[in-house]
Coordinates of C-alpha atoms and ligand atoms in Angstrom, one line a residue:
X1 CA 22.5 -40.9 -1.9
X2 CA 20.6 -40.2 -5.1
X3 CA 18.0 -37.4 -4.9
X4 CA 15.6 -36.5 -7.6
X5 CA 14.9 -32.8 -7.6
X6 CA 11.7 -31.5 -9.2
X7 CA 10.8 -28.0 -10.1
X8 CA 7.2 -27.8 -11.4
X9 CA 6.3 -24.5 -13.0
X10 CA 3.2 -23.4 -14.8
X11 CA 4.6 -24.1 -18.3
X12 CA 7.7 -26.1 -17.6
X13 CA 9.0 -28.9 -15.4
X14 CA 12.6 -29.5 -14.6
X15 CA 13.9 -32.7 -13.0
X16 CA 17.4 -33.8 -12.1
X17 CA 18.8 -36.9 -10.4
X18 CA 21.8 -35.9 -8.3
X19 CA 24.3 -37.8 -6.2
X20 CA 24.1 -35.6 -3.1
X21 CA 27.5 -36.6 -1.9
X22 CA 29.5 -35.8 -5.1
X23 CA 27.2 -33.2 -6.5
X24 CA 27.2 -35.1 -9.8
X25 CA 24.1 -34.9 -12.0
X26 CA 23.2 -38.5 -13.0
X27 CA 20.3 -37.7 -15.3
X28 CA 18.1 -34.7 -16.1
X29 CA 14.9 -33.8 -17.9
X30 CA 13.5 -30.5 -19.1
X31 CA 9.8 -30.4 -20.1
X32 CA 8.6 -27.3 -21.9
X33 CA 5.2 -26.2 -23.3
X34 CA 3.4 -28.2 -20.6
X35 CA 0.0 -26.6 -21.4
X36 CA 0.1 -27.4 -25.2
X37 CA 2.0 -30.4 -26.3
X38 CA 4.8 -31.2 -23.9
X39 CA 8.3 -31.5 -25.3
X40 CA 10.6 -33.5 -23.1
X41 CA 14.4 -33.3 -23.4
X42 CA 16.5 -35.9 -21.6
X43 CA 20.2 -35.8 -20.7
X44 CA 20.7 -39.0 -22.7
X45 CA 20.1 -36.9 -25.8
X46 CA 16.6 -38.2 -26.5
X47 CA 13.6 -35.9 -27.0
X48 CA 9.9 -37.0 -26.7
X49 CA 7.1 -34.9 -28.0
X50 CA 3.8 -35.8 -26.4
X51 CA 0.3 -35.1 -27.6
X52 CA -1.6 -32.7 -25.6
X53 CA -3.3 -34.4 -22.7
X54 CA -4.6 -31.2 -21.2
X55 CA -3.2 -29.3 -18.3
X56 CA -4.6 -31.8 -15.7
X57 CA -2.5 -34.7 -17.0
X58 CA 0.5 -32.7 -18.3
X59 CA 2.7 -33.2 -15.2
X60 CA 1.7 -36.8 -14.9
X61 CA 2.7 -37.8 -18.4
X62 CA 6.0 -36.0 -18.1
X63 CA 6.8 -37.8 -14.8
X64 CA 5.7 -41.2 -16.1
X65 CA 8.1 -40.7 -19.0
X66 CA 10.8 -39.7 -16.6
X67 CA 10.2 -42.7 -14.3
X68 CA 10.5 -45.0 -17.3
X69 CA 13.9 -43.4 -18.1
X70 CA 15.0 -43.8 -14.4
X71 CA 14.0 -47.4 -14.0
X72 CA 17.6 -48.6 -13.7
X73 CA 18.7 -45.8 -11.4
X74 CA 18.4 -45.8 -7.6
X75 CA 16.3 -43.0 -6.3
X76 CA 16.5 -42.4 -2.5
X77 CA 14.3 -39.4 -2.1
X78 CA 12.5 -36.7 -4.1
X79 CA 13.0 -33.0 -3.3
X80 CA 10.3 -30.6 -4.5
X81 CA 10.9 -26.9 -5.0
X82 CA 8.0 -25.0 -3.3
X83 CA 7.9 -21.3 -3.8
X84 CA 6.0 -20.1 -0.8
X85 CA 6.5 -21.5 2.7
X86 CA 4.8 -18.5 4.4
X87 CA 5.4 -18.3 8.2
X88 CA 5.2 -22.0 8.5
X89 CA 8.6 -23.3 7.1
X90 CA 12.0 -22.0 7.9
X91 CA 13.7 -25.1 6.4
X92 CA 13.1 -28.1 4.2
X93 CA 10.7 -30.7 5.5
X94 CA 9.6 -34.2 4.8
X95 CA 6.2 -34.0 3.1
X96 CA 3.3 -35.3 5.2
X97 CA -0.4 -34.8 4.8
X98 CA -0.1 -31.9 7.2
X99 CA 2.7 -30.3 5.2
X100 CA 0.6 -30.6 2.0
X101 CA -2.3 -29.0 3.7
X102 CA -0.2 -26.1 4.8
X103 CA 1.3 -25.6 1.3
X104 CA -2.3 -25.6 0.1
X105 CA -3.4 -23.0 2.7
X106 CA -0.6 -20.7 1.4
X107 CA -2.1 -20.6 -2.1
X108 CA -3.6 -17.1 -1.6
X109 CA 0.0 -15.8 -1.0
X110 CA 1.4 -17.5 -4.1
X111 CA -1.5 -18.2 -6.5
X112 CA 0.8 -18.6 -9.5
X113 CA 3.2 -21.0 -7.9
X114 CA 2.0 -23.0 -5.0
X115 CA -0.9 -24.8 -6.8
X116 CA 1.4 -26.1 -9.5
X117 CA 4.1 -27.0 -6.9
X118 CA 1.5 -28.9 -5.0
X119 CA 0.3 -30.7 -8.1
X120 CA 3.9 -31.7 -8.8
X121 CA 4.1 -33.2 -5.3
X122 CA 0.8 -35.1 -5.5
X123 CA 1.6 -36.5 -9.0
X124 CA 5.2 -37.4 -8.0
X125 CA 4.0 -39.3 -4.9
X126 CA 1.9 -41.5 -7.3
X127 CA 4.7 -42.0 -9.8
X128 CA 7.4 -42.6 -7.2
X129 CA 5.4 -44.2 -4.4
X130 CA 8.3 -46.0 -2.7
X131 CA 10.5 -43.1 -1.6
X132 CA 10.0 -40.2 0.7
X133 CA 9.3 -36.8 -0.7
X134 CA 10.6 -33.5 0.7
X135 CA 9.7 -29.8 0.2
X136 CA 12.4 -27.2 -0.1
X137 CA 11.0 -23.6 0.2
X138 CA 12.2 -20.5 -1.6
X139 CA 11.2 -18.4 1.4
X140 CA 12.9 -20.6 4.1
X141 CA 16.3 -18.9 4.3
X142 CA 14.6 -15.5 4.7
X143 CA 12.7 -16.5 7.9
X144 CA 15.6 -14.9 9.7
X145 CA 14.6 -11.4 8.5
X146 CA 14.3 -9.2 11.5
X147 CA 10.9 -7.8 12.2
X148 CA 11.9 -4.3 11.1
X149 CA 12.8 -5.7 7.7
X150 CA 9.8 -7.9 7.2
X151 CA 7.2 -5.4 8.3
X152 CA 5.3 -3.2 5.8
X153 CA 4.2 0.1 7.3
X154 CA 0.5 -1.0 7.1
X155 CA -2.2 -1.1 9.8
X156 CA -1.1 -3.9 12.1
X157 CA -4.4 -5.7 12.4
X158 CA -4.9 -5.8 8.6
X159 CA -1.4 -7.0 7.9
X160 CA -1.8 -9.7 10.6
X161 CA -5.2 -10.9 9.4
X162 CA -4.0 -11.4 5.8
X163 CA -0.4 -12.5 6.4
X164 CA 0.9 -9.4 4.7
X165 CA 4.6 -9.1 5.4
X166 CA 7.9 -9.5 3.5
X167 CA 8.9 -13.1 3.0
X168 CA 11.6 -13.0 0.3
X169 CA 12.4 -15.7 -2.3
X170 CA 15.3 -17.3 -4.1
X171 CA 16.4 -18.3 -0.6
X172 CA 17.9 -21.7 -1.7
X173 CA 20.2 -19.9 -4.2
X174 CA 21.2 -17.0 -1.9
X175 CA 22.1 -19.4 0.9
X176 CA 24.0 -21.7 -1.5
X177 CA 26.1 -18.9 -3.2
X178 CA 26.8 -17.3 0.2
X179 CA 28.2 -20.6 1.5
X180 CA 30.1 -21.2 -1.8
X181 CA 31.6 -17.6 -1.7
X182 CA 32.6 -18.0 2.0
X183 CA 34.4 -21.3 1.2
X184 CA 36.2 -19.7 -1.7
X185 CA 37.4 -16.9 0.6
X186 CA 38.5 -19.4 3.2
X187 CA 36.0 -18.0 5.7
X188 CA 32.8 -19.1 7.4
X189 CA 29.6 -17.5 6.3
X190 CA 29.3 -16.4 10.0
X191 CA 32.4 -14.2 9.5
X192 CA 31.1 -12.3 6.5
X193 CA 28.7 -9.6 5.4
X194 CA 27.6 -10.6 1.9
X195 CA 25.4 -8.9 -0.6
X196 CA 24.2 -11.6 -3.0
X197 CA 22.6 -10.6 -6.3
X198 CA 20.6 -13.4 -8.0
X199 CA 20.0 -12.2 -11.5
X200 CA 18.0 -14.7 -13.6
X201 CA 14.6 -14.3 -15.1
X202 CA 13.5 -13.4 -11.6
X203 CA 16.0 -11.1 -9.8
X204 CA 16.6 -10.5 -6.1
X205 CA 19.3 -9.2 -3.9
X206 CA 19.9 -10.2 -0.3
X207 CA 21.9 -8.8 2.6
X208 CA 23.4 -11.8 4.5
X209 CA 24.9 -10.6 7.7
X210 CA 27.1 -13.1 9.4
X211 CA 25.2 -16.1 7.9
X212 CA 21.7 -14.8 8.3
X213 CA 19.4 -13.2 5.7
X214 CA 18.6 -9.8 7.2
X215 CA 17.2 -8.0 4.2
X216 CA 16.0 -9.1 0.7
X217 CA 14.4 -7.2 -2.2
X218 CA 11.5 -9.5 -2.9
X219 CA 8.6 -9.1 -0.5
X220 CA 5.2 -10.8 0.1
X221 CA 5.5 -12.0 -3.5
X222 CA 8.4 -12.2 -6.0
X223 CA 7.2 -9.0 -7.6
X224 CA 8.9 -6.5 -5.3
X225 CA 12.4 -5.2 -5.7
X226 CA 14.6 -5.3 -8.7
X227 CA 13.5 -4.8 -12.3
X228 CA 13.3 -8.4 -13.8
X229 CA 12.7 -10.2 -17.1
X230 CA 8.9 -9.5 -17.1
X231 CA 8.3 -8.2 -13.5
X232 CA 8.3 -4.5 -12.7
X233 CA 9.8 -4.7 -9.3
X234 CA 9.3 -1.7 -7.1
X235 CA 6.6 0.8 -8.2
X236 CA 4.6 3.4 -6.3
X237 CA 1.6 1.3 -5.0
X238 CA -0.7 4.2 -6.0
X239 CA 0.0 3.3 -9.7
X240 CA -2.3 0.3 -9.2
X241 CA -5.4 2.4 -8.2
X242 CA -4.4 5.0 -10.8
X243 CA -4.4 2.4 -13.6
X244 CA -7.7 1.1 -12.3
X245 CA -9.3 4.6 -12.3
X246 CA -7.7 6.1 -15.4
X247 CA -7.1 3.1 -17.7
X248 CA -10.1 1.0 -16.5
X249 CA -8.0 -2.0 -15.9
X250 CA -9.2 -4.6 -13.3
X251 CA -6.9 -6.0 -10.6
X252 CA -6.3 -9.2 -12.5
X253 CA -5.2 -7.2 -15.6
X254 CA -3.0 -5.0 -13.6
X255 CA -1.4 -8.0 -11.8
X256 CA -0.8 -9.5 -15.2
X257 CA 0.9 -6.4 -16.5
X258 CA 3.1 -6.1 -13.5
X259 CA 4.1 -9.8 -13.5
X260 CA 4.3 -10.7 -17.1
X261 CA 4.5 -7.6 -19.3
X262 CA 6.8 -5.3 -17.4
X263 CA 10.5 -5.4 -16.5
X264 CA 13.0 -5.8 -19.4
X265 CA 10.2 -6.9 -21.7
X266 CA 7.9 -4.0 -20.9
X267 CA 10.6 -1.3 -21.0
X268 CA 12.3 -2.5 -24.2
X269 CA 9.3 -4.0 -26.1
X270 CA 11.9 -6.5 -27.4
X271 CA 12.3 -9.4 -25.0
X272 CA 12.6 -10.6 -21.4
X273 CA 16.0 -12.1 -22.3
X274 CA 18.9 -10.0 -21.2
X275 CA 21.1 -11.2 -24.1
X276 CA 18.6 -9.8 -26.7
X277 CA 18.3 -6.6 -24.7
X278 CA 22.1 -6.2 -24.6
X279 CA 22.4 -6.9 -28.4
X280 CA 19.8 -4.3 -29.2
X281 CA 21.4 -1.8 -26.8
X282 CA 24.7 -2.1 -28.6
X283 CA 23.0 -1.6 -31.9
X284 CA 21.7 1.7 -30.6
X285 CA 18.1 0.8 -29.6
X286 CA 17.2 3.5 -27.0
X287 CA 14.5 1.5 -25.3
X288 CA 16.9 -1.4 -24.8
X289 CA 19.6 1.0 -23.5
X290 CA 17.1 2.4 -21.0
X291 CA 16.1 -1.0 -19.9
X292 CA 19.7 -1.9 -19.1
X293 CA 20.2 1.4 -17.2
X294 CA 17.0 0.9 -15.1
X295 CA 18.0 -2.7 -14.4
X296 CA 21.5 -1.8 -13.2
X297 CA 20.7 1.5 -11.5
X298 CA 18.1 -0.3 -9.3
X299 CA 20.6 -2.9 -8.3
X300 CA 23.2 -0.3 -7.4
X301 CA 20.6 1.4 -5.3
X302 CA 19.9 -1.8 -3.4
X303 CA 23.6 -2.6 -2.9
X304 CA 24.2 0.8 -1.4
X305 CA 21.2 0.4 0.9
X306 CA 22.3 -3.1 2.0
X307 CA 25.8 -1.9 2.8
X308 CA 24.3 0.8 4.9
X309 CA 22.1 -1.7 6.8
X310 CA 25.0 -4.0 7.6
X311 CA 27.4 -1.1 8.3
X312 CA 29.6 -2.4 5.5
X313 CA 30.1 -5.4 3.3
X314 CA 32.8 -8.0 2.8
X315 CA 31.8 -9.6 -0.5
X316 CA 29.3 -8.8 -3.3
X317 CA 28.2 -11.9 -5.2
X318 CA 26.7 -12.1 -8.7
X319 CA 24.8 -15.2 -9.7
X320 CA 21.9 -16.5 -11.9
X321 CA 22.0 -16.5 -15.7
X322 CA 22.8 -12.7 -15.9
X323 CA 25.0 -12.5 -12.9
X324 CA 27.1 -15.4 -13.9
X325 CA 27.4 -14.7 -17.6
X326 CA 27.2 -11.0 -18.3
X327 CA 30.4 -8.9 -17.7
X328 CA 28.7 -5.7 -19.0
X329 CA 25.9 -6.0 -16.4
X330 CA 28.5 -6.7 -13.6
X331 CA 30.5 -3.8 -14.8
X332 CA 27.6 -1.4 -14.8
X333 CA 26.6 -2.5 -11.3
X334 CA 30.0 -2.8 -9.7
X335 CA 31.9 0.2 -11.1
X336 CA 32.3 3.3 -8.9
X337 CA 31.7 1.3 -5.7
X338 CA 35.2 2.4 -4.5
X339 CA 33.5 4.4 -1.7
X340 CA 32.3 1.1 -0.3
X341 CA 35.8 -0.4 -0.6
X342 CA 34.9 -2.5 -3.7
X343 CA 37.2 -1.9 -6.7
X344 CA 36.4 -3.8 -9.9
X345 CA 39.2 -5.3 -12.0
X346 CA 37.8 -5.0 -15.5
X347 CA 40.1 -7.5 -17.1
X348 CA 39.2 -10.2 -14.6
X349 CA 35.5 -9.2 -15.0
X350 CA 35.7 -9.7 -18.7
X351 CA 37.4 -13.0 -18.5
X352 CA 35.1 -14.7 -15.9
X353 CA 34.3 -18.2 -17.2
X354 CA 32.4 -20.3 -14.7
X355 CA 32.0 -24.0 -14.9
X356 CA 31.3 -27.0 -12.6
X357 CA 34.9 -27.3 -11.8
X358 CA 35.4 -23.5 -11.4
X359 CA 32.1 -22.3 -9.9
X360 CA 33.6 -19.1 -8.4
X361 CA 35.6 -16.2 -10.0
X362 CA 37.0 -13.1 -8.3
X363 CA 37.0 -9.9 -10.3
X364 CA 38.2 -7.2 -7.8
X365 CA 41.5 -5.4 -7.7
X366 CA 43.9 -7.1 -5.3
X367 CA 43.8 -4.1 -2.9
X368 CA 40.0 -4.1 -2.9
X369 CA 38.8 -4.6 0.6
X370 CA 35.4 -5.9 -0.6
X371 CA 35.5 -9.0 -2.8
X372 CA 33.6 -9.0 -6.0
X373 CA 32.6 -12.6 -7.0
X374 CA 30.7 -14.3 -9.7
X375 CA 29.4 -17.6 -8.3
X376 CA 27.6 -20.3 -10.2
X377 CA 24.4 -21.1 -8.4
X378 CA 23.1 -24.7 -8.2
X379 CA 19.7 -24.8 -6.6
X380 CA 19.2 -28.4 -7.5
X381 CA 22.3 -29.5 -5.7
X382 CA 21.3 -27.4 -2.7
X383 CA 17.9 -29.0 -2.7
X384 CA 19.4 -32.5 -3.0
X385 CA 21.8 -31.9 -0.1
X386 CA 19.0 -30.6 2.2
X387 CA 17.0 -33.6 1.4
X388 CA 19.8 -36.0 1.9
X389 CA 20.5 -34.5 5.3
X390 CA 16.9 -34.9 6.3
X391 CA 17.0 -38.6 5.3
X392 CA 20.2 -39.1 7.3
X393 CA 18.9 -37.3 10.3
X394 CA 15.9 -39.5 10.6
X395 CA 18.2 -42.4 11.1
X396 CA 20.0 -40.9 14.0
X397 CA 18.1 -41.4 17.1
X398 CA 20.2 -40.3 20.0
X399 CA 20.3 -39.1 23.5
X400 CA 22.0 -35.7 23.7
X401 CA 22.4 -34.1 27.1
X402 CA 20.1 -31.2 28.0
X403 CA 21.6 -27.7 28.1
X404 CA 21.2 -25.5 31.2
X405 CA 19.7 -22.0 30.4
X406 CA 20.9 -18.8 32.1
X407 CA 19.4 -15.4 31.7
X408 CA 21.9 -12.6 31.2
X409 CA 20.9 -9.3 32.7
X410 CA 22.3 -6.2 31.1
X411 CA 26.0 -5.9 31.8
X412 CA 29.2 -4.3 30.7
X413 CA 32.7 -5.6 29.9
X414 CA 35.5 -3.0 30.3
X415 CA 39.1 -2.5 29.2
X416 CA 41.5 -1.6 32.0
X417 CA 41.9 1.9 30.5
X418 CA 38.2 2.4 30.8
X419 CA 38.2 1.1 34.4
X420 CA 40.9 3.7 35.1
X421 CA 38.8 6.5 33.6
X422 CA 35.6 5.4 35.5
X423 CA 37.0 4.3 38.9
X424 CA 40.4 5.9 39.2
X425 CA 43.9 5.1 37.8
X426 CA 45.0 1.6 38.6
X427 CA 41.6 0.5 40.0
X428 CA 41.2 -3.2 40.1
X429 CA 37.7 -4.7 39.7
X430 CA 36.6 -6.4 42.9
X431 CA 34.8 -9.8 42.8
X432 CA 31.3 -9.7 44.1
X433 CA 30.2 -13.1 42.8
X434 CA 31.9 -15.8 40.6
X435 CA 29.8 -16.7 37.6
X436 CA 29.1 -20.1 36.1
X437 CA 31.6 -19.5 33.2
X438 CA 35.0 -20.3 34.7
X439 CA 37.1 -17.2 35.6
X440 CA 34.2 -14.8 35.0
X441 CA 32.8 -12.7 37.8
X442 CA 30.2 -10.1 38.6
X443 CA 32.2 -7.1 40.0
X444 CA 31.2 -5.0 42.9
X445 CA 31.4 -2.0 40.5
X446 CA 28.5 -0.8 38.6
X447 CA 28.1 2.1 36.1
X448 CA 25.4 4.4 34.9
X449 CA 24.7 4.1 31.2
X450 CA 23.6 7.3 29.5
X451 CA 21.7 7.2 26.2
X452 CA 20.1 10.0 24.2
X453 CA 16.7 9.4 25.8
X454 CA 17.2 8.0 29.3
X455 CA 19.8 6.6 31.5
X456 CA 20.1 3.3 33.4
X457 CA 21.8 3.1 36.7
X458 CA 23.6 0.2 38.4
X459 CA 24.6 -1.7 35.3
X460 CA 26.8 -4.5 36.5
X461 CA 30.4 -4.6 35.4
X462 CA 31.7 -8.1 34.6
X463 CA 35.3 -9.1 35.1
X464 CA 38.0 -9.8 34.3
X465 CA 38.9 -6.8 32.1
X466 CA 38.9 -7.4 28.3
X467 CA 40.5 -6.0 25.2
X468 CA 37.3 -4.2 24.1
X469 CA 34.6 -2.4 25.9
X470 CA 31.2 -3.9 25.3
X471 CA 27.8 -3.1 26.8
X472 CA 25.2 -5.8 26.4
X473 CA 21.6 -4.7 26.7
X474 CA 18.1 -6.0 25.8
X475 CA 15.7 -4.7 23.2
X476 CA 13.7 -3.0 25.9
X477 CA 16.8 -1.3 27.2
X478 CA 17.6 -0.1 23.7
X479 CA 14.3 1.7 23.3
X480 CA 14.5 3.1 26.8
X481 CA 18.0 4.5 26.3
X482 CA 17.3 5.6 22.7
X483 CA 20.1 3.6 21.1
X484 CA 19.8 1.3 18.0
X485 CA 22.0 -1.6 18.9
X486 CA 22.5 -4.5 16.5
X487 CA 22.3 -8.2 17.5
X488 CA 25.9 -9.3 17.6
X489 CA 28.0 -12.0 19.1
X490 CA 30.3 -11.0 21.9
X491 CA 33.5 -9.3 20.6
X492 CA 32.0 -8.2 17.2
X493 CA 31.6 -4.5 17.9
X494 CA 32.6 -3.0 14.6
X495 CA 30.1 -0.4 13.4
X496 CA 28.0 -0.6 16.6
X497 CA 26.8 2.6 18.4
X498 CA 28.4 4.0 21.6
X499 CA 27.1 5.8 24.6
X500 CA 28.3 7.6 27.8
X501 CA 29.1 5.6 30.9
X502 CA 29.6 7.1 34.3
X503 CA 31.6 5.5 37.2
X504 CA 32.5 6.8 40.7
X505 CA 35.6 8.7 39.5
X506 CA 34.6 9.9 36.1
X507 CA 32.8 9.3 32.9
X508 CA 33.8 7.8 29.6
X509 CA 32.4 8.0 26.1
X510 CA 32.3 4.7 24.4
X511 CA 32.8 5.2 20.7
X512 CA 31.2 1.9 19.9
X513 CA 30.4 -1.4 21.7
X514 CA 26.7 -1.3 22.5
X515 CA 25.1 -4.6 21.4
X516 CA 22.1 -6.8 21.9
X517 CA 23.8 -10.1 22.6
X518 CA 23.1 -12.8 20.1
X519 CA 21.6 -15.7 22.1
X520 CA 24.3 -18.3 22.4
X521 CA 25.5 -21.5 23.9
X522 CA 28.9 -21.9 25.6
X523 CA 30.4 -25.3 25.4
X524 CA 33.7 -27.1 25.6
X525 CA 35.2 -28.9 22.6
X526 CA 34.1 -32.2 24.2
X527 CA 30.5 -30.9 24.4
X528 CA 30.8 -29.8 20.7
X529 CA 31.7 -33.4 19.8
X530 CA 28.8 -34.8 21.7
X531 CA 26.4 -32.4 20.0
X532 CA 28.2 -32.7 16.6
X533 CA 28.4 -29.0 16.2
X534 CA 31.3 -26.6 15.7
X535 CA 32.2 -23.1 16.9
X536 CA 29.9 -20.5 15.2
X537 CA 27.3 -23.0 14.1
X538 CA 23.7 -21.7 14.4
X539 CA 21.3 -24.1 16.0
X540 CA 17.8 -24.3 17.4
X541 CA 17.1 -25.1 21.0
X542 CA 13.8 -26.2 22.6
X543 CA 13.3 -25.3 26.2
X544 CA 10.7 -26.9 28.4
X545 CA 8.4 -29.6 27.3
X546 CA 4.7 -30.2 26.4
X547 CA 2.6 -27.0 26.1
X548 CA 5.3 -24.9 27.7
X549 CA 7.9 -26.0 25.1
X550 CA 9.4 -23.0 23.3
X551 CA 11.9 -23.2 20.5
X552 CA 14.6 -20.6 20.1
X553 CA 16.0 -20.4 16.6
X554 CA 19.2 -18.7 15.7
X555 CA 21.3 -19.8 18.6
X556 CA 25.0 -19.3 18.2
X557 CA 27.4 -22.0 19.3
X558 CA 30.6 -20.8 21.0
X559 CA 33.2 -23.4 21.7
X560 CA 36.2 -23.0 24.0
X561 CA 38.0 -25.2 26.6
X562 CA 37.3 -22.3 29.0
X563 CA 33.6 -22.6 28.8
X564 CA 31.0 -24.5 30.7
X565 CA 27.9 -25.9 28.9
X566 CA 25.2 -23.2 29.2
X567 CA 22.8 -21.3 27.0
X568 CA 22.5 -17.5 27.5
X569 CA 19.4 -15.5 26.6
X570 CA 18.6 -12.0 27.7
X571 CA 16.0 -10.8 30.1
X572 CA 13.4 -9.9 27.4
X573 CA 13.6 -13.4 26.0
X574 CA 13.5 -15.0 29.4
X575 CA 10.4 -13.0 30.4
X576 CA 8.6 -13.7 27.1
X577 CA 9.1 -17.4 27.5
X578 CA 8.6 -17.5 31.3
X579 CA 12.0 -19.1 31.6
X580 CA 14.0 -19.0 34.8
X581 CA 17.7 -19.6 35.1
X582 CA 18.1 -23.3 35.8
X583 CA 15.6 -24.4 33.1
X584 CA 17.0 -26.8 30.6
X585 CA 17.0 -26.8 26.8
X586 CA 17.3 -29.5 24.2
X587 CA 19.3 -29.0 21.0
X588 CA 16.7 -29.7 18.2
X589 CA 18.2 -28.7 14.9
X590 CA 20.6 -26.4 13.2
X591 CA 19.4 -23.8 10.8
X592 CA 21.0 -20.9 8.8
X593 CA 24.2 -21.8 7.2
X594 CA 25.5 -24.1 9.9
X595 CA 25.9 -27.8 9.6
X596 CA 23.0 -30.0 10.5
X597 CA 23.1 -31.9 13.8
X598 CA 21.2 -34.8 15.1
X599 CA 17.7 -34.3 16.4
X600 CA 16.9 -35.5 19.8
X601 CA 14.0 -37.9 19.8
X602 CA 11.8 -38.8 22.8
Ligands
ADP701 P1 15.9 -18.6 -14.2 O1 15.6 -17.5 -13.3 O2 14.8 -19.0 -15.1 O3 16.6 -19.8 -13.6 P2 18.5 -18.1 -15.4 O4 19.2 -18.0 -14.1 O5 18.9 -19.2 -16.3 O6 16.9 -18.0 -15.3 O7 18.8 -16.7 -16.1 C1 18.1 -16.3 -17.3 C2 18.6 -15.0 -17.7 O8 20.0 -15.0 -17.9 C3 18.0 -14.5 -19.1 O9 17.6 -13.2 -19.0 C4 19.2 -14.7 -20.0 O10 19.2 -13.7 -21.0 C5 20.4 -14.3 -19.1 N1 21.7 -14.7 -19.6 C6 22.1 -16.0 -19.9 N2 23.4 -15.9 -20.4 C7 23.7 -14.6 -20.6 C8 24.8 -13.8 -21.1 N3 25.8 -14.5 -21.6 N4 24.7 -12.5 -21.1 C9 23.6 -11.9 -20.6 N5 22.6 -12.5 -20.0 C10 22.6 -13.8 -20.1

């Protein structure tokens, strides 16, 4: 399937026709100087210089020239890069009038980007009228940010009224390089904690915990976070009022300084191009040297912070023009990370040479627990694949069975040693009630769970005994007990908090094992085939219908011959959605890094 990807910026337009299946680029065009006299370069070696037609017509003349070049190629769909998807889009979508209107409504959040993205869409629909158009959002991958990560500490009503929250950008690239890194390591993204550093003209770093973006350095706009080519990244927000008061600059001028005249360019006074900065720094230019130091220091700070948030890291990925090509920047960022378990191998770092056939290089010591990887990003291919999947999905009308929903109250799984400590040596758990999952039972035994703030009595023990202790509580329980428990799948208790539990014969201090269970669906391998999903995929499920329909994102698939088809949510979620055990859900779509499954229609 051939997909034309378009990236319309304020002064340039990039287009590429890709075969989504093979990843091969069939044709591409770069148009620069859109606002003056556009210069178009094509992959067939030709260049066209157009006379200025004014900014209104610039995109149209470029796309008309492109369409002429593509007249002998098949184009099955057009994928448009859109910078800001706001709250509205957590994935790529087919462009309808409603989608266009929503992108337009988000212009206040991205005044530099969304208008030109939208213009690209509208012009391309005229120039390529016979194919469907799709929008791929830079923000979509970060819609999984937990509330604590996306919330600015501002007055709630003000933030809500103006949509002020952290959205994150470069999502297509972060998602793509995380998946590429995981494949290189022979793992699933859902097995890894990855810190991905996208270092191009714009720079951002993302913490991807078991396949989901849970923290990212860009915020409501792409200005927050790392020092970039021309953007300042993090500054004390008071500087803005100070510049206004003391330097007499108005908001527009300050915005301009922070977005276009700061970063590497501002600090060095030389260039926004890292190559020029590095050259000047080796020749002894002190401003360029400082620019390099600020750039790498800031990134090291974020890496440490993100490792802390995830309780560790398995791979640190460098991508984008700088991340892929600059050994000295990778060295400055990744040295002395031994305390994290990441040990750089300088020879490998210096000889990294990425290409289409070798898109990943590892540059850590063999004994390094954390992998250091340079990964070639390919946002165009990622866009083309998303778009091809949407086209294929549309063709697949099917009738998937519904999924029973069960609400899991707080409960605890215990090892035999812990049962001994709580209920007496050799005690065997007694069956009170068999549960729907074969072999699982609610035991007669209950425990008291003691947290730093409060305790909860009569927490049900589930049997049979397991190899790890694990207490599963809801968010409400967490705050009541005073424990900060991460959302985890069952069994993944590394770096989780513990607590004290009390039984009839004694008490026991859990070192770890307290989690908020990640909402999940149990199914057999046969069910998995029917739903076209695999173990550990992340899907979306719609429960109920009509006005009461509620969609749960981020639902983990667990496949085992021992399971019975059932979705488990916790009491908080059940209450919020007015769901009772016995309601039924419909698998609507996968998200995150999982594969895409068919949509149920009708
Ligand atoms: P964009 O964000 O526009 O996609 P890129 O990902 O192409 O940008 O990255 C551009 C940046 O990469 C520029 O700062 C450029 O100097 C830098 N870069 C490219 N090659 C090298 C290199 N060999 N060494 C250092 N920096 C490089």
